C-alpha cells in the first residue's frame, strides 16, 4: 500500500471549509453549491467572473480545472530537485510559459495527472475527464479503502472504457453522485459549479481520512504466577463511579514471536440505566502459558 505521504497536510487543507463567506456570489442559487463555492472562494481556490458572479452553470475550461485541482488539493513539487526550473513548454505544446495557469499545469504534470501534451487550455472538459484528473490528484495523497462494488450507470455505454474506474471512484467515495435517472453523463461538459462541488467534497473526504481517532481508554495489565507453566492475566479499567462499567476478554491469539495478544471489549452504562453509585474497578481475568508475554489489543467500545 502506498504510504500516505501528505495526508496530514490534507487536514489543514480543510480547516476553513465549514464557514460560509460573508460576500457570497449572488448567482449561486442551488443549495448544494452554495457552501462548497463559498468555502473554496474563502480559501482562494476559486474566484468569480467578478465580485458578485461565479457563473456556476458556465462551462469550466481545462485551465480553470487544473488550477482548481492544484489549489484545492494543495498539489506541489516542493519534494523534487530540479537541475533547471521546469516550464510548461517542457511538457505541453499549447501552454505559454507566462500564462496565469502555466505553473499549475507543470505541478499537475509532475504529480502524475494525465494531461494530453497538446491540450487546449481554453477548451472545455467533460465530466469523465474531470473525474479522471480528480482521482489522480486524490491518489497523490495516499491509498484509500473503497467498497468493492460496481455502481451500475444507466449510460455505461457512453463511458470511455479507459476512464471507467475513474468514474466509479468518486461515486464510491461520495464525491460525486448520480441523479434519479442513474446517469453520469460522461460526455457532458463540466460546469464551474459541478467542479467546485466535486473538489470541495474531495477535500472533505480527505478530512474524513485524516481525523485523529479519539484516544482509547487506558486499560492496565498485570500478571500473577499461578504455577511454573501458567500465568494469571488481569485486565483493569481503573476506578469507575458506578457498577455499570465492565470489561470482557474476547479472545487470545498466540503469535510466533512469543506474545499472547489478548483482545477485549469494554461497555459503559446505558443512558437511563440504574446502577449502584459506588466506586468500582472493572476487571477481566484470563490465563496463558508462562512461555508467552501478554499484550493487549486496543479496546473496542460496545455501542
PDB file of C-alpha atoms in Angstrom:
ATOM      1  CA  UNK A   1       0.000   0.000   0.000  1.00  0.00           C
ATOM      2  CA  UNK A   2       1.280   3.409  -0.932  1.00  0.00           C
ATOM      3  CA  UNK A   3       2.319   5.444   2.077  1.00  0.00           C
ATOM      4  CA  UNK A   4       0.038   8.325   2.985  1.00  0.00           C
ATOM      5  CA  UNK A   5       2.759  10.883   2.460  1.00  0.00           C
ATOM      6  CA  UNK A   6       0.741  14.061   2.562  1.00  0.00           C
ATOM      7  CA  UNK A   7      -2.438  13.237   4.435  1.00  0.00           C
ATOM      8  CA  UNK A   8      -1.562  15.341   7.450  1.00  0.00           C
ATOM      9  CA  UNK A   9      -1.485  18.442   5.281  1.00  0.00           C
ATOM     10  CA  UNK A  10      -4.905  17.490   4.000  1.00  0.00           C
ATOM     11  CA  UNK A  11      -6.335  18.002   7.476  1.00  0.00           C
ATOM     12  CA  UNK A  12      -5.078  21.587   7.461  1.00  0.00           C
ATOM     13  CA  UNK A  13      -6.406  21.927   3.946  1.00  0.00           C
ATOM     14  CA  UNK A  14      -9.987  21.645   5.142  1.00  0.00           C
ATOM     15  CA  UNK A  15      -9.832  23.726   8.293  1.00  0.00           C
ATOM     16  CA  UNK A  16     -11.757  26.641   6.799  1.00  0.00           C
ATOM     17  CA  UNK A  17     -14.309  24.707   4.790  1.00  0.00           C
ATOM     18  CA  UNK A  18     -17.044  24.901   7.389  1.00  0.00           C
ATOM     19  CA  UNK A  19     -17.786  28.613   7.380  1.00  0.00           C
ATOM     20  CA  UNK A  20     -19.599  30.481   4.639  1.00  0.00           C
ATOM     21  CA  UNK A  21     -18.387  33.689   3.074  1.00  0.00           C
ATOM     22  CA  UNK A  22     -19.951  36.971   4.073  1.00  0.00           C
ATOM     23  CA  UNK A  23     -19.637  38.081   0.448  1.00  0.00           C
ATOM     24  CA  UNK A  24     -21.276  35.193  -1.373  1.00  0.00           C
ATOM     25  CA  UNK A  25     -21.810  35.175  -5.124  1.00  0.00           C
ATOM     26  CA  UNK A  26     -25.340  36.319  -5.874  1.00  0.00           C
ATOM     27  CA  UNK A  27     -25.770  33.966  -8.860  1.00  0.00           C
ATOM     28  CA  UNK A  28     -25.150  30.751  -6.881  1.00  0.00           C
ATOM     29  CA  UNK A  29     -28.720  29.683  -6.174  1.00  0.00           C
ATOM     30  CA  UNK A  30     -28.504  25.890  -5.929  1.00  0.00           C
ATOM     31  CA  UNK A  31     -28.448  24.890  -2.222  1.00  0.00           C
ATOM     32  CA  UNK A  32     -25.924  22.083  -2.748  1.00  0.00           C
ATOM     33  CA  UNK A  33     -23.455  24.511  -4.375  1.00  0.00           C
ATOM     34  CA  UNK A  34     -23.605  27.487  -2.011  1.00  0.00           C
ATOM     35  CA  UNK A  35     -21.392  26.196   0.799  1.00  0.00           C
ATOM     36  CA  UNK A  36     -18.795  24.489  -1.453  1.00  0.00           C
ATOM     37  CA  UNK A  37     -18.323  27.532  -3.689  1.00  0.00           C
ATOM     38  CA  UNK A  38     -18.295  29.945  -0.764  1.00  0.00           C
ATOM     39  CA  UNK A  39     -15.757  27.835   1.146  1.00  0.00           C
ATOM     40  CA  UNK A  40     -13.453  27.448  -1.846  1.00  0.00           C
ATOM     41  CA  UNK A  41     -13.684  31.172  -2.532  1.00  0.00           C
ATOM     42  CA  UNK A  42     -12.640  31.939   1.035  1.00  0.00           C
ATOM     43  CA  UNK A  43      -9.590  29.688   0.608  1.00  0.00           C
ATOM     44  CA  UNK A  44      -8.610  31.304  -2.672  1.00  0.00           C
ATOM     45  CA  UNK A  45      -9.233  28.105  -4.625  1.00  0.00           C
ATOM     46  CA  UNK A  46     -11.865  29.654  -6.893  1.00  0.00           C
ATOM     47  CA  UNK A  47     -12.730  33.157  -7.997  1.00  0.00           C
ATOM     48  CA  UNK A  48     -15.700  34.664  -9.777  1.00  0.00           C
ATOM     49  CA  UNK A  49     -16.071  36.355 -13.121  1.00  0.00           C
ATOM     50  CA  UNK A  50     -16.416  39.444 -10.931  1.00  0.00           C
ATOM     51  CA  UNK A  51     -17.009  40.040  -7.227  1.00  0.00           C
ATOM     52  CA  UNK A  52     -20.705  39.076  -7.412  1.00  0.00           C
ATOM     53  CA  UNK A  53     -20.892  36.444 -10.139  1.00  0.00           C
ATOM     54  CA  UNK A  54     -19.397  32.951 -10.203  1.00  0.00           C
ATOM     55  CA  UNK A  55     -21.334  31.657 -13.229  1.00  0.00           C
ATOM     56  CA  UNK A  56     -21.858  28.174 -11.737  1.00  0.00           C
ATOM     57  CA  UNK A  57     -23.731  26.987 -14.834  1.00  0.00           C
ATOM     58  CA  UNK A  58     -20.972  28.128 -17.168  1.00  0.00           C
ATOM     59  CA  UNK A  59     -18.600  25.607 -18.705  1.00  0.00           C
ATOM     60  CA  UNK A  60     -15.286  25.298 -16.916  1.00  0.00           C
ATOM     61  CA  UNK A  61     -12.166  25.437 -19.062  1.00  0.00           C
ATOM     62  CA  UNK A  62      -9.371  22.900 -18.920  1.00  0.00           C
ATOM     63  CA  UNK A  63      -7.066  25.561 -17.463  1.00  0.00           C
ATOM     64  CA  UNK A  64      -9.568  26.513 -14.760  1.00  0.00           C
ATOM     65  CA  UNK A  65      -9.986  22.822 -13.928  1.00  0.00           C
ATOM     66  CA  UNK A  66      -6.264  22.249 -13.468  1.00  0.00           C
ATOM     67  CA  UNK A  67      -5.847  25.368 -11.327  1.00  0.00           C
ATOM     68  CA  UNK A  68      -8.809  24.367  -9.141  1.00  0.00           C
ATOM     69  CA  UNK A  69      -7.446  20.862  -8.592  1.00  0.00           C
ATOM     70  CA  UNK A  70      -3.896  22.028  -7.865  1.00  0.00           C
ATOM     71  CA  UNK A  71      -5.039  24.698  -5.404  1.00  0.00           C
ATOM     72  CA  UNK A  72      -7.864  22.687  -3.874  1.00  0.00           C
ATOM     73  CA  UNK A  73      -5.769  19.597  -3.147  1.00  0.00           C
ATOM     74  CA  UNK A  74      -2.593  21.556  -2.378  1.00  0.00           C
ATOM     75  CA  UNK A  75      -0.514  19.808  -5.027  1.00  0.00           C
ATOM     76  CA  UNK A  76       3.098  20.943  -5.193  1.00  0.00           C
ATOM     77  CA  UNK A  77       6.549  19.966  -6.436  1.00  0.00           C
ATOM     78  CA  UNK A  78       8.470  21.011  -3.332  1.00  0.00           C
ATOM     79  CA  UNK A  79       9.807  17.473  -2.904  1.00  0.00           C
ATOM     80  CA  UNK A  80      11.505  17.409  -6.318  1.00  0.00           C
ATOM     81  CA  UNK A  81      15.002  18.727  -7.011  1.00  0.00           C
ATOM     82  CA  UNK A  82      15.489  20.214 -10.474  1.00  0.00           C
ATOM     83  CA  UNK A  83      18.619  20.944 -12.484  1.00  0.00           C
ATOM     84  CA  UNK A  84      16.635  23.779 -14.067  1.00  0.00           C
ATOM     85  CA  UNK A  85      13.280  25.292 -13.308  1.00  0.00           C
ATOM     86  CA  UNK A  86      10.563  23.303 -15.107  1.00  0.00           C
ATOM     87  CA  UNK A  87       8.408  25.232 -17.556  1.00  0.00           C
ATOM     88  CA  UNK A  88       5.121  24.451 -19.255  1.00  0.00           C
ATOM     89  CA  UNK A  89       6.810  24.267 -22.661  1.00  0.00           C
ATOM     90  CA  UNK A  90       8.849  21.297 -21.398  1.00  0.00           C
ATOM     91  CA  UNK A  91       5.661  19.220 -21.305  1.00  0.00           C
ATOM     92  CA  UNK A  92       2.970  20.917 -23.397  1.00  0.00           C
ATOM     93  CA  UNK A  93       2.803  22.363 -26.892  1.00  0.00           C
ATOM     94  CA  UNK A  94      -0.015  24.867 -26.327  1.00  0.00           C
ATOM     95  CA  UNK A  95       0.653  26.205 -22.826  1.00  0.00           C
ATOM     96  CA  UNK A  96       2.571  29.541 -22.831  1.00  0.00           C
ATOM     97  CA  UNK A  97       5.194  29.725 -20.111  1.00  0.00           C
ATOM     98  CA  UNK A  98       3.873  33.094 -18.963  1.00  0.00           C
ATOM     99  CA  UNK A  99       0.192  32.099 -18.826  1.00  0.00           C
ATOM    100  CA  UNK A 100      -1.568  32.567 -15.471  1.00  0.00           C
ATOM    101  CA  UNK A 101      -2.238  28.833 -15.356  1.00  0.00           C
ATOM    102  CA  UNK A 102       1.182  27.626 -16.594  1.00  0.00           C
ATOM    103  CA  UNK A 103       2.646  26.731 -13.199  1.00  0.00           C
ATOM    104  CA  UNK A 104      -0.459  24.761 -12.251  1.00  0.00           C
ATOM    105  CA  UNK A 105      -0.080  22.671 -15.409  1.00  0.00           C
ATOM    106  CA  UNK A 106       3.562  21.977 -14.519  1.00  0.00           C
ATOM    107  CA  UNK A 107       2.628  20.946 -10.971  1.00  0.00           C
ATOM    108  CA  UNK A 108      -0.222  18.758 -12.202  1.00  0.00           C
ATOM    109  CA  UNK A 109       2.006  17.087 -14.778  1.00  0.00           C
ATOM    110  CA  UNK A 110       4.744  16.309 -12.260  1.00  0.00           C
ATOM    111  CA  UNK A 111       2.150  14.893  -9.859  1.00  0.00           C
ATOM    112  CA  UNK A 112       1.061  12.384 -12.470  1.00  0.00           C
ATOM    113  CA  UNK A 113      -2.193  13.897 -13.690  1.00  0.00           C
ATOM    114  CA  UNK A 114      -2.916  12.541 -17.202  1.00  0.00           C
ATOM    115  CA  UNK A 115      -2.925  15.726 -19.285  1.00  0.00           C
ATOM    116  CA  UNK A 116      -2.530  15.464 -23.083  1.00  0.00           C
ATOM    117  CA  UNK A 117       0.645  17.071 -24.418  1.00  0.00           C
ATOM    118  CA  UNK A 118      -1.376  19.098 -26.930  1.00  0.00           C
ATOM    119  CA  UNK A 119      -4.172  20.058 -24.518  1.00  0.00           C
ATOM    120  CA  UNK A 120      -6.108  23.231 -25.319  1.00  0.00           C
ATOM    121  CA  UNK A 121      -6.146  25.185 -22.042  1.00  0.00           C
ATOM    122  CA  UNK A 122      -9.137  27.222 -23.193  1.00  0.00           C
ATOM    123  CA  UNK A 123     -11.149  24.210 -24.248  1.00  0.00           C
ATOM    124  CA  UNK A 124     -13.871  22.646 -22.150  1.00  0.00           C
ATOM    125  CA  UNK A 125     -13.557  19.402 -20.226  1.00  0.00           C
ATOM    126  CA  UNK A 126     -16.054  16.558 -19.940  1.00  0.00           C
ATOM    127  CA  UNK A 127     -17.340  15.097 -16.697  1.00  0.00           C
ATOM    128  CA  UNK A 128     -15.432  11.830 -17.192  1.00  0.00           C
ATOM    129  CA  UNK A 129     -12.205  13.707 -17.995  1.00  0.00           C
ATOM    130  CA  UNK A 130     -12.559  15.869 -14.889  1.00  0.00           C
ATOM    131  CA  UNK A 131     -13.273  12.777 -12.789  1.00  0.00           C
ATOM    132  CA  UNK A 132     -10.100  11.147 -14.122  1.00  0.00           C
ATOM    133  CA  UNK A 133      -7.953  14.169 -13.239  1.00  0.00           C
ATOM    134  CA  UNK A 134      -9.592  14.498  -9.817  1.00  0.00           C
ATOM    135  CA  UNK A 135      -8.968  10.855  -8.897  1.00  0.00           C
ATOM    136  CA  UNK A 136      -5.341  11.073  -9.995  1.00  0.00           C
ATOM    137  CA  UNK A 137      -4.969  14.195  -7.840  1.00  0.00           C
ATOM    138  CA  UNK A 138      -6.646  12.474  -4.887  1.00  0.00           C
ATOM    139  CA  UNK A 139      -4.387   9.449  -5.216  1.00  0.00           C
ATOM    140  CA  UNK A 140      -1.299  11.621  -4.753  1.00  0.00           C
ATOM    141  CA  UNK A 141      -2.436  11.894  -1.140  1.00  0.00           C
ATOM    142  CA  UNK A 142      -2.376   8.169  -0.493  1.00  0.00           C
ATOM    143  CA  UNK A 143      -4.326   4.961  -0.982  1.00  0.00           C
ATOM    144  CA  UNK A 144      -7.857   4.876   0.367  1.00  0.00           C
ATOM    145  CA  UNK A 145     -10.148   1.934   1.083  1.00  0.00           C
ATOM    146  CA  UNK A 146     -13.186   1.602  -1.151  1.00  0.00           C
ATOM    147  CA  UNK A 147     -16.195  -0.657  -1.064  1.00  0.00           C
ATOM    148  CA  UNK A 148     -15.651  -3.457  -3.572  1.00  0.00           C
ATOM    149  CA  UNK A 149     -18.778  -2.923  -5.588  1.00  0.00           C
ATOM    150  CA  UNK A 150     -19.754  -1.696  -9.026  1.00  0.00           C
ATOM    151  CA  UNK A 151     -22.190   1.159  -9.325  1.00  0.00           C
ATOM    152  CA  UNK A 152     -24.340   0.472 -12.351  1.00  0.00           C
ATOM    153  CA  UNK A 153     -24.787   3.504 -14.598  1.00  0.00           C
ATOM    154  CA  UNK A 154     -27.753   3.856 -16.919  1.00  0.00           C
ATOM    155  CA  UNK A 155     -25.413   5.380 -19.529  1.00  0.00           C
ATOM    156  CA  UNK A 156     -22.495   2.987 -19.028  1.00  0.00           C
ATOM    157  CA  UNK A 157     -22.234   2.531 -22.794  1.00  0.00           C
ATOM    158  CA  UNK A 158     -21.233   6.177 -23.197  1.00  0.00           C
ATOM    159  CA  UNK A 159     -18.175   5.895 -20.922  1.00  0.00           C
ATOM    160  CA  UNK A 160     -14.650   5.830 -22.275  1.00  0.00           C
ATOM    161  CA  UNK A 161     -13.599   2.296 -21.198  1.00  0.00           C
ATOM    162  CA  UNK A 162     -10.226   3.660 -20.030  1.00  0.00           C
ATOM    163  CA  UNK A 163     -11.938   6.054 -17.626  1.00  0.00           C
ATOM    164  CA  UNK A 164     -14.487   3.694 -16.095  1.00  0.00           C
ATOM    165  CA  UNK A 165     -12.518   3.254 -12.871  1.00  0.00           C
ATOM    166  CA  UNK A 166     -12.015   6.990 -12.509  1.00  0.00           C
ATOM    167  CA  UNK A 167     -15.770   7.480 -12.743  1.00  0.00           C
ATOM    168  CA  UNK A 168     -16.530   4.741 -10.217  1.00  0.00           C
ATOM    169  CA  UNK A 169     -14.174   6.044  -7.516  1.00  0.00           C
ATOM    170  CA  UNK A 170     -15.770   9.481  -6.992  1.00  0.00           C
ATOM    171  CA  UNK A 171     -19.148   7.782  -6.775  1.00  0.00           C
ATOM    172  CA  UNK A 172     -17.918   5.205  -4.256  1.00  0.00           C
ATOM    173  CA  UNK A 173     -16.242   7.930  -2.165  1.00  0.00           C
ATOM    174  CA  UNK A 174     -19.466  10.002  -2.402  1.00  0.00           C
ATOM    175  CA  UNK A 175     -17.540  12.842  -4.032  1.00  0.00           C
ATOM    176  CA  UNK A 176     -19.979  12.787  -6.933  1.00  0.00           C
ATOM    177  CA  UNK A 177     -23.459  11.335  -7.096  1.00  0.00           C
ATOM    178  CA  UNK A 178     -25.947  10.182  -9.674  1.00  0.00           C
ATOM    179  CA  UNK A 179     -29.377  11.630 -10.245  1.00  0.00           C
ATOM    180  CA  UNK A 180     -32.605   9.681 -10.089  1.00  0.00           C
ATOM    181  CA  UNK A 181     -32.053   8.609 -13.709  1.00  0.00           C
ATOM    182  CA  UNK A 182     -28.832   6.804 -12.628  1.00  0.00           C
ATOM    183  CA  UNK A 183     -26.889   8.555 -15.400  1.00  0.00           C
ATOM    184  CA  UNK A 184     -23.397  10.020 -15.076  1.00  0.00           C
ATOM    185  CA  UNK A 185     -23.449  11.945 -18.371  1.00  0.00           C
ATOM    186  CA  UNK A 186     -19.738  11.281 -19.026  1.00  0.00           C
ATOM    187  CA  UNK A 187     -19.538  13.260 -22.265  1.00  0.00           C
ATOM    188  CA  UNK A 188     -21.352  16.324 -20.908  1.00  0.00           C
ATOM    189  CA  UNK A 189     -19.163  19.386 -20.441  1.00  0.00           C
ATOM    190  CA  UNK A 190     -18.326  20.055 -16.804  1.00  0.00           C
ATOM    191  CA  UNK A 191     -19.751  23.214 -15.256  1.00  0.00           C
ATOM    192  CA  UNK A 192     -17.976  25.530 -12.861  1.00  0.00           C
ATOM    193  CA  UNK A 193     -20.495  24.757 -10.117  1.00  0.00           C
ATOM    194  CA  UNK A 194     -20.151  20.979 -10.508  1.00  0.00           C
ATOM    195  CA  UNK A 195     -16.356  21.189 -10.455  1.00  0.00           C
ATOM    196  CA  UNK A 196     -16.387  23.256  -7.270  1.00  0.00           C
ATOM    197  CA  UNK A 197     -18.686  20.766  -5.531  1.00  0.00           C
ATOM    198  CA  UNK A 198     -16.530  17.789  -6.523  1.00  0.00           C
ATOM    199  CA  UNK A 199     -13.325  19.473  -5.357  1.00  0.00           C
ATOM    200  CA  UNK A 200     -14.964  20.542  -2.092  1.00  0.00           C
ATOM    201  CA  UNK A 201     -16.260  17.009  -1.497  1.00  0.00           C
ATOM    202  CA  UNK A 202     -12.808  15.600  -2.251  1.00  0.00           C
ATOM    203  CA  UNK A 203     -11.273  17.834   0.406  1.00  0.00           C
ATOM    204  CA  UNK A 204     -13.952  16.784   2.867  1.00  0.00           C
ATOM    205  CA  UNK A 205     -13.253  13.150   2.002  1.00  0.00           C
ATOM    206  CA  UNK A 206      -9.567  13.695   2.739  1.00  0.00           C
ATOM    207  CA  UNK A 207     -10.522  15.274   6.052  1.00  0.00           C
ATOM    208  CA  UNK A 208     -12.508  12.201   6.999  1.00  0.00           C
ATOM    209  CA  UNK A 209      -9.450  10.033   6.318  1.00  0.00           C
ATOM    210  CA  UNK A 210      -7.088  12.151   8.423  1.00  0.00           C
ATOM    211  CA  UNK A 211      -9.125  12.784  11.540  1.00  0.00           C
ATOM    212  CA  UNK A 212      -7.258  11.735  14.668  1.00  0.00           C
ATOM    213  CA  UNK A 213      -9.137   8.907  16.355  1.00  0.00           C
ATOM    214  CA  UNK A 214     -10.438   9.543  19.823  1.00  0.00           C
ATOM    215  CA  UNK A 215      -7.942   8.336  22.422  1.00  0.00           C
ATOM    216  CA  UNK A 216      -8.617   4.854  23.686  1.00  0.00           C
ATOM    217  CA  UNK A 217      -9.365   4.339  27.356  1.00  0.00           C
ATOM    218  CA  UNK A 218      -6.289   3.142  29.208  1.00  0.00           C
ATOM    219  CA  UNK A 219      -6.575  -0.456  30.337  1.00  0.00           C
ATOM    220  CA  UNK A 220      -3.867  -1.828  32.599  1.00  0.00           C
ATOM    221  CA  UNK A 221      -2.485  -5.343  32.544  1.00  0.00           C
ATOM    222  CA  UNK A 222      -0.906  -7.294  35.396  1.00  0.00           C
ATOM    223  CA  UNK A 223       0.306 -10.892  35.577  1.00  0.00           C
ATOM    224  CA  UNK A 224       0.440 -13.290  38.507  1.00  0.00           C
ATOM    225  CA  UNK A 225       2.292 -16.594  38.578  1.00  0.00           C
ATOM    226  CA  UNK A 226      -0.078 -19.469  39.242  1.00  0.00           C
ATOM    227  CA  UNK A 227       2.366 -22.287  38.531  1.00  0.00           C
ATOM    228  CA  UNK A 228       5.640 -22.519  36.688  1.00  0.00           C
ATOM    229  CA  UNK A 229       3.661 -23.082  33.499  1.00  0.00           C
ATOM    230  CA  UNK A 230       0.625 -20.820  33.945  1.00  0.00           C
ATOM    231  CA  UNK A 231       0.192 -17.072  34.413  1.00  0.00           C
ATOM    232  CA  UNK A 232      -2.956 -15.323  35.520  1.00  0.00           C
ATOM    233  CA  UNK A 233      -3.557 -12.141  33.489  1.00  0.00           C
ATOM    234  CA  UNK A 234      -5.730  -9.399  34.967  1.00  0.00           C
ATOM    235  CA  UNK A 235      -7.128  -6.536  32.860  1.00  0.00           C
ATOM    236  CA  UNK A 236      -8.363  -3.465  34.728  1.00  0.00           C
ATOM    237  CA  UNK A 237     -10.190  -0.291  33.644  1.00  0.00           C
ATOM    238  CA  UNK A 238      -9.245   1.531  36.818  1.00  0.00           C
ATOM    239  CA  UNK A 239     -11.755   3.143  39.165  1.00  0.00           C
ATOM    240  CA  UNK A 240     -15.269   3.906  37.875  1.00  0.00           C
ATOM    241  CA  UNK A 241     -18.061   5.805  39.655  1.00  0.00           C
ATOM    242  CA  UNK A 242     -20.808   3.159  39.349  1.00  0.00           C
ATOM    243  CA  UNK A 243     -21.311  -0.571  38.881  1.00  0.00           C
ATOM    244  CA  UNK A 244     -22.419  -0.138  35.283  1.00  0.00           C
ATOM    245  CA  UNK A 245     -18.955  -0.482  33.741  1.00  0.00           C
ATOM    246  CA  UNK A 246     -17.481  -3.781  32.579  1.00  0.00           C
ATOM    247  CA  UNK A 247     -14.620  -5.354  30.627  1.00  0.00           C
ATOM    248  CA  UNK A 248     -14.519  -8.786  28.977  1.00  0.00           C
ATOM    249  CA  UNK A 249     -11.789 -10.806  27.279  1.00  0.00           C
ATOM    250  CA  UNK A 250     -12.971 -11.802  23.802  1.00  0.00           C
ATOM    251  CA  UNK A 251     -10.018 -13.852  22.586  1.00  0.00           C
ATOM    252  CA  UNK A 252      -6.321 -14.676  22.751  1.00  0.00           C
ATOM    253  CA  UNK A 253      -4.030 -15.033  19.753  1.00  0.00           C
ATOM    254  CA  UNK A 254      -0.643 -16.710  20.278  1.00  0.00           C
ATOM    255  CA  UNK A 255       1.999 -15.295  17.952  1.00  0.00           C
ATOM    256  CA  UNK A 256       5.237 -16.825  16.700  1.00  0.00           C
ATOM    257  CA  UNK A 257       7.211 -14.041  18.363  1.00  0.00           C
ATOM    258  CA  UNK A 258       6.188 -15.311  21.788  1.00  0.00           C
ATOM    259  CA  UNK A 259       3.404 -12.830  22.514  1.00  0.00           C
ATOM    260  CA  UNK A 260      -0.136 -13.619  23.523  1.00  0.00           C
ATOM    261  CA  UNK A 261      -2.394 -10.930  22.021  1.00  0.00           C
ATOM    262  CA  UNK A 262      -5.399 -10.515  24.291  1.00  0.00           C
ATOM    263  CA  UNK A 263      -8.419  -8.814  22.734  1.00  0.00           C
ATOM    264  CA  UNK A 264     -11.185  -7.368  24.839  1.00  0.00           C
ATOM    265  CA  UNK A 265     -14.293  -5.194  24.825  1.00  0.00           C
ATOM    266  CA  UNK A 266     -15.488  -2.578  27.286  1.00  0.00           C
ATOM    267  CA  UNK A 267     -19.016  -1.361  27.907  1.00  0.00           C
ATOM    268  CA  UNK A 268     -20.381   1.642  29.790  1.00  0.00           C
ATOM    269  CA  UNK A 269     -23.742   2.193  31.472  1.00  0.00           C
ATOM    270  CA  UNK A 270     -26.597   2.686  29.033  1.00  0.00           C
ATOM    271  CA  UNK A 271     -28.332   6.074  29.233  1.00  0.00           C
ATOM    272  CA  UNK A 272     -31.140   5.901  31.776  1.00  0.00           C
ATOM    273  CA  UNK A 273     -29.930   2.650  33.351  1.00  0.00           C
ATOM    274  CA  UNK A 274     -29.925   2.278  37.138  1.00  0.00           C
ATOM    275  CA  UNK A 275     -26.588   1.324  38.698  1.00  0.00           C
ATOM    276  CA  UNK A 276     -25.256   1.415  42.241  1.00  0.00           C
ATOM    277  CA  UNK A 277     -23.398   4.650  42.933  1.00  0.00           C
ATOM    278  CA  UNK A 278     -20.184   3.236  44.285  1.00  0.00           C
ATOM    279  CA  UNK A 279     -16.560   3.258  43.204  1.00  0.00           C
ATOM    280  CA  UNK A 280     -15.698   0.017  41.416  1.00  0.00           C
ATOM    281  CA  UNK A 281     -12.771  -1.357  39.430  1.00  0.00           C
ATOM    282  CA  UNK A 282     -13.998  -3.391  36.430  1.00  0.00           C
ATOM    283  CA  UNK A 283     -11.650  -6.315  35.792  1.00  0.00           C
ATOM    284  CA  UNK A 284     -11.350  -9.295  33.487  1.00  0.00           C
ATOM    285  CA  UNK A 285      -9.222 -12.384  34.111  1.00  0.00           C
ATOM    286  CA  UNK A 286      -7.696 -14.923  31.754  1.00  0.00           C
ATOM    287  CA  UNK A 287      -4.851 -17.445  31.858  1.00  0.00           C
ATOM    288  CA  UNK A 288      -1.942 -18.037  29.492  1.00  0.00           C
ATOM    289  CA  UNK A 289       1.152 -20.220  29.305  1.00  0.00           C
ATOM    290  CA  UNK A 290       4.194 -18.778  31.025  1.00  0.00           C
ATOM    291  CA  UNK A 291       6.015 -19.165  27.707  1.00  0.00           C
ATOM    292  CA  UNK A 292       4.144 -16.136  26.327  1.00  0.00           C
ATOM    293  CA  UNK A 293       4.246 -12.419  27.035  1.00  0.00           C
ATOM    294  CA  UNK A 294       0.737 -10.874  27.223  1.00  0.00           C
ATOM    295  CA  UNK A 295      -0.090  -7.765  25.167  1.00  0.00           C
ATOM    296  CA  UNK A 296      -3.425  -6.007  24.734  1.00  0.00           C
ATOM    297  CA  UNK A 297      -5.441  -5.193  21.651  1.00  0.00           C
ATOM    298  CA  UNK A 298      -6.962  -1.639  21.565  1.00  0.00           C
ATOM    299  CA  UNK A 299     -10.283  -1.581  23.334  1.00  0.00           C
ATOM    300  CA  UNK A 300     -13.448  -1.767  21.271  1.00  0.00           C
ATOM    301  CA  UNK A 301     -16.286   0.067  22.939  1.00  0.00           C
ATOM    302  CA  UNK A 302     -19.654  -1.593  22.636  1.00  0.00           C
ATOM    303  CA  UNK A 303     -22.382   0.680  21.220  1.00  0.00           C
TER     304      UNK A 303
END
